[in-house]
Coordinates of C-alpha atoms in Angstrom, one line a residue:
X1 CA 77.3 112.8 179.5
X2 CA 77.0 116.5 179.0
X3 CA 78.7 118.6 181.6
X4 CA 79.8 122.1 182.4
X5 CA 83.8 122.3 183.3
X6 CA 86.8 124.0 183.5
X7 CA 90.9 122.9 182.8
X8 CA 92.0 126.0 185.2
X9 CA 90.9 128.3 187.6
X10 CA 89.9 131.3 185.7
X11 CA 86.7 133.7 185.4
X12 CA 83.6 132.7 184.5
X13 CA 83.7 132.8 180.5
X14 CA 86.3 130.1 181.5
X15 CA 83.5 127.6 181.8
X16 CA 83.0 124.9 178.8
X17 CA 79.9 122.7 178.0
X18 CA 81.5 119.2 176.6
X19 CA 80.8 115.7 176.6
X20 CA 82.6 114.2 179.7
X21 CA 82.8 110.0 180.4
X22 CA 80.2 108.8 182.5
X23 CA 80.7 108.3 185.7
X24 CA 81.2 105.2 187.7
X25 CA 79.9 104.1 190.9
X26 CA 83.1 103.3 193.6
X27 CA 82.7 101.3 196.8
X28 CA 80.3 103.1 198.3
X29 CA 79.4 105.5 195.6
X30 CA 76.0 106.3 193.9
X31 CA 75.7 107.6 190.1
X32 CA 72.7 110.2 190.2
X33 CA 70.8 111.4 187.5
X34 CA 71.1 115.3 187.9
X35 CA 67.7 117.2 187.3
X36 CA 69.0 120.2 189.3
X37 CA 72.1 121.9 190.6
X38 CA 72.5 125.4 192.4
X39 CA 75.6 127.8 192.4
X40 CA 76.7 129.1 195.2
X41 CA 79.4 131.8 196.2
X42 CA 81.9 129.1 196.8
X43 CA 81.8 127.3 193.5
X44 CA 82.7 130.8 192.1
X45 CA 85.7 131.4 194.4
X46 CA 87.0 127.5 193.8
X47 CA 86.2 128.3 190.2
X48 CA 88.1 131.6 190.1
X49 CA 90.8 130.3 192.1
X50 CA 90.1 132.2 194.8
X51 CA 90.5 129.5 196.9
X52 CA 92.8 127.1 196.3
X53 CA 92.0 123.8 195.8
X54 CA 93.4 121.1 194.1
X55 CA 91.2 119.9 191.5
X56 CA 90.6 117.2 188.8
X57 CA 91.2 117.5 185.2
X58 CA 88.8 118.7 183.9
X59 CA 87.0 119.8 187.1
X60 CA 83.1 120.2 187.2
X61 CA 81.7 122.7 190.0
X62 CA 79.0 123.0 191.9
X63 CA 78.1 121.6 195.3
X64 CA 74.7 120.8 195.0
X65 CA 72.1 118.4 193.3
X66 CA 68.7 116.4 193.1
X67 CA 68.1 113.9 191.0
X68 CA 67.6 109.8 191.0
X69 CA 70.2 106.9 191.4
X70 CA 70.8 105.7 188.4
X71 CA 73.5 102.8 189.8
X72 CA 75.0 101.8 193.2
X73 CA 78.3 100.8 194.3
X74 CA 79.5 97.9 196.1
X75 CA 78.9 98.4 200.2
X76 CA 76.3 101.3 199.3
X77 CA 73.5 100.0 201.9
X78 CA 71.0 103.4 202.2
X79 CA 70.0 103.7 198.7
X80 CA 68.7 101.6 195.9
X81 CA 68.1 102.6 192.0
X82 CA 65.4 105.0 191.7
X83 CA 65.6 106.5 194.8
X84 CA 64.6 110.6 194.8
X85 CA 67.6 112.2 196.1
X86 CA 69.7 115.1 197.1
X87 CA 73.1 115.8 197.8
X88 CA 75.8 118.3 198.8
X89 CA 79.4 118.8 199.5
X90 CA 80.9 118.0 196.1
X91 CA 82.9 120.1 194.1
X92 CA 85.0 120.5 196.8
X93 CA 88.6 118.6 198.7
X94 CA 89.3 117.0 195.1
X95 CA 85.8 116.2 194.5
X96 CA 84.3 116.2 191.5
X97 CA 80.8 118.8 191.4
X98 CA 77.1 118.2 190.1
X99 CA 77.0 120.9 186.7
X100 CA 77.0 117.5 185.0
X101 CA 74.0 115.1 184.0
X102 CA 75.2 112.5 185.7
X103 CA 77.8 112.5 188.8
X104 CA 79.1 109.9 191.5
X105 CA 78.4 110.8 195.0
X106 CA 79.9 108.8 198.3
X107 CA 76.0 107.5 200.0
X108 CA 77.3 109.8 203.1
X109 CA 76.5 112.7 201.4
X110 CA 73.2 111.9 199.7
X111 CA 70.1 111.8 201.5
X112 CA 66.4 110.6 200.7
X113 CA 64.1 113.0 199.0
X114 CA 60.7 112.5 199.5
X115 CA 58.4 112.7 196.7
X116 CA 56.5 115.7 196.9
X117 CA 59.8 117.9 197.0
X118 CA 60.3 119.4 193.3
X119 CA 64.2 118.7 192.9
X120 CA 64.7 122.4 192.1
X121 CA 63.2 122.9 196.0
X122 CA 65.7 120.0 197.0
X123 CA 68.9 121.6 195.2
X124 CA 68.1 125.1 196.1
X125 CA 68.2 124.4 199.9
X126 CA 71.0 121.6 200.0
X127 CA 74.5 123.9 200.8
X128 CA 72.1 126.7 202.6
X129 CA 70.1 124.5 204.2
X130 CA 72.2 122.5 206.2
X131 CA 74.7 125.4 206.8
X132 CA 71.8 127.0 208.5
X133 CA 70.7 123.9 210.7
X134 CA 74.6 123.2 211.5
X135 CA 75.1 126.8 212.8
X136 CA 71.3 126.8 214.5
X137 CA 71.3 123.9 216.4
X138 CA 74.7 122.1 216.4
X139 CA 76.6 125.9 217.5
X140 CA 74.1 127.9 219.0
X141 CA 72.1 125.5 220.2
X142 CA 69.2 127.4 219.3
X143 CA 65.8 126.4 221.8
X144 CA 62.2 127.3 221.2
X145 CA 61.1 130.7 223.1
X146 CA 64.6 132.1 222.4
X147 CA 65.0 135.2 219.9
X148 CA 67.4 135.4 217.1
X149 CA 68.4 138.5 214.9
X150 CA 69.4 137.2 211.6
X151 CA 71.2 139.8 209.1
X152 CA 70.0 139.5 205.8
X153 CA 67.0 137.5 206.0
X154 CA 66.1 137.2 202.1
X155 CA 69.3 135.5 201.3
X156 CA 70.1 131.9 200.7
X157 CA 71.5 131.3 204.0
X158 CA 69.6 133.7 205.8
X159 CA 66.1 133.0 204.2
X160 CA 67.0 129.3 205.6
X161 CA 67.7 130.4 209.1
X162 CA 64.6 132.4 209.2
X163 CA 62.7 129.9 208.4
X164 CA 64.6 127.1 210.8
X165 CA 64.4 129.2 213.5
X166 CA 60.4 130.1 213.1
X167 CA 60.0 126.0 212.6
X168 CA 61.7 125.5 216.3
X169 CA 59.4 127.8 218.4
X170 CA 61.8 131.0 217.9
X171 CA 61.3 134.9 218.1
X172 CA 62.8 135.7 214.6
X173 CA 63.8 139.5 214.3
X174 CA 65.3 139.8 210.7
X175 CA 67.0 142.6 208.3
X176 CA 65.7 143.4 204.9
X177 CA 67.0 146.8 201.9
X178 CA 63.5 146.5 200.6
X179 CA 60.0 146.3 201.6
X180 CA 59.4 143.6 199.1
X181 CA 62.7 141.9 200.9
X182 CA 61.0 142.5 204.0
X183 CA 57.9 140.8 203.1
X184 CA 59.1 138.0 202.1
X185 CA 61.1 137.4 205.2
X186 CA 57.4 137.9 206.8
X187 CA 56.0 134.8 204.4
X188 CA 59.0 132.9 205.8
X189 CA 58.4 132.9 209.3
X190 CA 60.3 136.6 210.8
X191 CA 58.5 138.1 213.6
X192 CA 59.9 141.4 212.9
X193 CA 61.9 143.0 210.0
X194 CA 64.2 146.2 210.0
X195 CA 64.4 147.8 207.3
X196 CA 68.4 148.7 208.0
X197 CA 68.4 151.3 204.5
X198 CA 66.3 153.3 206.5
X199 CA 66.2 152.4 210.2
X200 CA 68.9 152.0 212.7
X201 CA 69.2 148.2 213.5
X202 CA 70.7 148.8 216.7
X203 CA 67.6 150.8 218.0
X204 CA 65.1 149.1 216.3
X205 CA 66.3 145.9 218.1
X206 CA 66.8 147.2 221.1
X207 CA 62.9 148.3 221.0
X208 CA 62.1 145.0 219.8
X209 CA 63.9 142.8 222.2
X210 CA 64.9 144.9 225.1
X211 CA 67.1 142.4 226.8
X212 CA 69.1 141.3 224.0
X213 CA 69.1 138.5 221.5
X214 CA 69.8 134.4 222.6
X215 CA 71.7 134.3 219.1
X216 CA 72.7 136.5 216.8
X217 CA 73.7 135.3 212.8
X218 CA 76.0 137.5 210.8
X219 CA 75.8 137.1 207.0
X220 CA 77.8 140.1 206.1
X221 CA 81.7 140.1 204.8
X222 CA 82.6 142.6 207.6
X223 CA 81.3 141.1 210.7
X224 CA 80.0 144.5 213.0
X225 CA 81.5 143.0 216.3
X226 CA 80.6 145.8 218.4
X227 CA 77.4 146.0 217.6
X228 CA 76.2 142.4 217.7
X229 CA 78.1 141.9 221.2
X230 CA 75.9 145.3 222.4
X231 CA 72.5 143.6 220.8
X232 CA 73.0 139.9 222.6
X233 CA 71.8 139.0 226.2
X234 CA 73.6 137.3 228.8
X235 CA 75.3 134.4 227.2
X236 CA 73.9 135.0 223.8
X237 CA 75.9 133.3 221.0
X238 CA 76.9 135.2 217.7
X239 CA 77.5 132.8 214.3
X240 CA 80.1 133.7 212.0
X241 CA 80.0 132.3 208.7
X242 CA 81.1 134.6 206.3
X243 CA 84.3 137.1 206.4
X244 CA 87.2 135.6 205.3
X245 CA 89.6 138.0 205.1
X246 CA 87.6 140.8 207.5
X247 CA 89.6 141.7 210.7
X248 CA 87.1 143.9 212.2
X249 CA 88.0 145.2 216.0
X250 CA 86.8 143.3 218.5
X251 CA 85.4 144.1 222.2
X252 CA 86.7 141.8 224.5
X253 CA 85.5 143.1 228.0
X254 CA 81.6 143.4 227.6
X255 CA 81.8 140.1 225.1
X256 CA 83.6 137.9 228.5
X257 CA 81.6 139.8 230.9
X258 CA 78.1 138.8 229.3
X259 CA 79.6 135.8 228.8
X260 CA 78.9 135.4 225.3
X261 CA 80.1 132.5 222.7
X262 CA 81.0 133.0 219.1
X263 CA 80.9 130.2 216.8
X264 CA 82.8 130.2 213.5
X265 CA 82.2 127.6 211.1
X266 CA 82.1 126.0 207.4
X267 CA 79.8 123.3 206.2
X268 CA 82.3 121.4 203.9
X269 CA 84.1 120.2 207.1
X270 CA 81.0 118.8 209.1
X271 CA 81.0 114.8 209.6
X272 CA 78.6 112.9 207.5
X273 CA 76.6 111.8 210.3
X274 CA 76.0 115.4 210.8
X275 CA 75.5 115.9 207.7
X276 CA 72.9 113.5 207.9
X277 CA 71.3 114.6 211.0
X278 CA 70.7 118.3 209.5
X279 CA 69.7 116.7 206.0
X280 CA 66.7 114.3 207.5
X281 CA 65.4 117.0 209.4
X282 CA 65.5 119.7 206.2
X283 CA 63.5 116.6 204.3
X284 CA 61.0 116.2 206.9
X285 CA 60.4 119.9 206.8
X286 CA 60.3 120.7 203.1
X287 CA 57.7 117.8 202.5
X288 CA 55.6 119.3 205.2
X289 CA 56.4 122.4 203.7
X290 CA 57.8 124.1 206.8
X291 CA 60.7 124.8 204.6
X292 CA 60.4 126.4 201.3
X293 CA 63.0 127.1 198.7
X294 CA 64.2 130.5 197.8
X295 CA 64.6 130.7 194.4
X296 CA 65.9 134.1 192.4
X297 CA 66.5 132.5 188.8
X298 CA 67.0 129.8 186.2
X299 CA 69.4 128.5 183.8
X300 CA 69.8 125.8 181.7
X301 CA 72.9 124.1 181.7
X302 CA 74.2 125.7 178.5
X303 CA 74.2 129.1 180.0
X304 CA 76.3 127.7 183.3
X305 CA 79.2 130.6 183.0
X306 CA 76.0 132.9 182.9
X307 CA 74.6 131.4 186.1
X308 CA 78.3 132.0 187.4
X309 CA 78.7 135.2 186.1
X310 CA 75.0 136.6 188.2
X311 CA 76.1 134.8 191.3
X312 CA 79.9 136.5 191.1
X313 CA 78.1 140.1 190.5
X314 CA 75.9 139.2 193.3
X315 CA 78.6 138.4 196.1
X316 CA 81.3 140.9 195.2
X317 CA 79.5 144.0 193.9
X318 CA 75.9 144.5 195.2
X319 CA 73.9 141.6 196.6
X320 CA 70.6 143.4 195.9
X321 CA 70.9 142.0 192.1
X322 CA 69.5 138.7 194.0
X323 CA 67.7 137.8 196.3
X324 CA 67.9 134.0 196.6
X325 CA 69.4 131.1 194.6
X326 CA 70.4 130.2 191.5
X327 CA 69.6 126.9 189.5
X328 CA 70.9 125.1 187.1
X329 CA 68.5 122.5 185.0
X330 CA 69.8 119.1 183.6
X331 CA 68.2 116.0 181.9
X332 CA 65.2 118.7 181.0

């Protein structure tokens, strides 16, 4: 099979395009047939070595994929040959990743994909997709009538919370740089957008929800503590999921007082039966079409280090060179 790889951490250029053995099904294992893949900042960092990880030899990244079974495992007991699928949470804890035209896949981290939902929809929301639904519903617990201010709504996370939150019955106040930005974050589902280059986020919130936000979602690598504490009601909840090496200061007297929550979390370590919980609910919605993929460009899978190479310029230098995900096309 043809597959993108690496045999060390290293920067993107680092990335070959070689013939690999095909996989094999394991006990419980499915082989899919890769039609797409997505990058995401993660497979750079494990990439990159940024995060340390101990990986196989040769190790194929990427996290993401939709394709069909091409073979099942003994004890697999979801999935036959043929099915539509998608899947996440590989290339990551020793596993192997999906830039490759064929990959194995454990059955508890591949889900049904129903057959009006293009596999470039299915890949480009898999990772985002069920970070989002995690951190809405699982840690803030997010109910219909409440308000949310999510912080960078056209982004591949935040584009998916925007539109989670406007699917449950939410008030979605949302950030944009751009008034293009912003109106996409309108299509989406956002009640309300600021546009934070040239209005104040604090005051424009504050007019906009006057006693503070249920939840508030942080997307930023500096998380503004301070401000998101002052912006949330009475037992509002802020979600953190980016920021790993920020120590921003923190005020601990009106966050206990208001009896706020914050909720710090990573997809890669959530159970696969919630996994699978946040995975039925993101199929039901994007074959209704309550959940649309965000999609900023395309690659073929020759051109994988230059996939790499936008999302790296993307996350560490300025994230207005894009605007959603990237994809990767296999078996085209």
């Amino acid at each position: 099979m043809k597959a993108a790889f690496i045999t060390e951490p290293g920067p993107a250029n680092s990335i070959e395009i070689g013939e690999l053995p095909d996989p094999t099904p394991g006990n419980g294992q499915v082989v899919i047939r890769v039609y797409a893949s997505a990058i995401n900042p993660i497979d750079t960092y494990i990439r990159s070595g940024t995060i340390a990880m101990e990986l196989p030899q040769p190790f194929v990244p990427g996290c993401d994929a939709a394709g069909v079974v091409e073979s099942v495992g003994p004890g697999v007991k979801r999935l036959a040959i043929g099915d539509r699928v998608w899947c996440t949470n590989q290339g990551l804890l020793g596993r192997q990743g999906t830039l490759s035209e064929l990959i194995a896949v454990d059955e508890g981290w591949t889900f049904k994909l129903p057959e009006p939902v293009p596999y470039e929809d299915a890949a480009a929301c898999a990772l985002v997709g069920v970070t989002a639904h995690l951190g809405l519903f699982r840690e803030a617990q997010l109910s219909p009538g409440e308000s949310i201010l999510v912080i960078g709504g056209s982004g591949g996370v935040g584009s998916m919370v925007v539109q989670m939150a406007a699917a449950k019955g939410a008030r979605v106040i949302t950030t944009a740089g751009s008034e293009s930005k912003a109106q996409m974050c309108r299509d989406l589902g956002a009640d309300e957008v600021i546009l934070y280059k040239t209005e104040s986020i604090e005051e424009r919130t504050k007019a906009l929800a006057p006693d503070g936000v249920n939840v508030f979602w942080e997307t930023r690598r500096e998380p503004d503590f301070e401000m998101a504490v002052d912006l949330m009601a009475g037992r509002g909840r802020m979600v953190l999921m980016a920021g790993r090496d920020a120590k921003p200061a923190f005020p601990v007297g009106p966050f206990y007082v208001k009896e706020c929550s914050l909720h710090g979390f990573v997809m890669f370590k959530a159970t696969p039966m919630e996994m699978k919980n946040a995975a039925e609910e993101i199929s039901q919605w994007l074959a209704a079409g309550k959940l649309s993929a965000n999609i900023s460009a395309r690659f073929d899978l020759d051109d994988a280090a230059k996939a790499h190479e936008l999302q790296e310029s993307a996350t560490l230098d300025d994230s207005s060179h894009l605007a959603g995900k990237i994809i990767v096309k296999l078996n085209s």
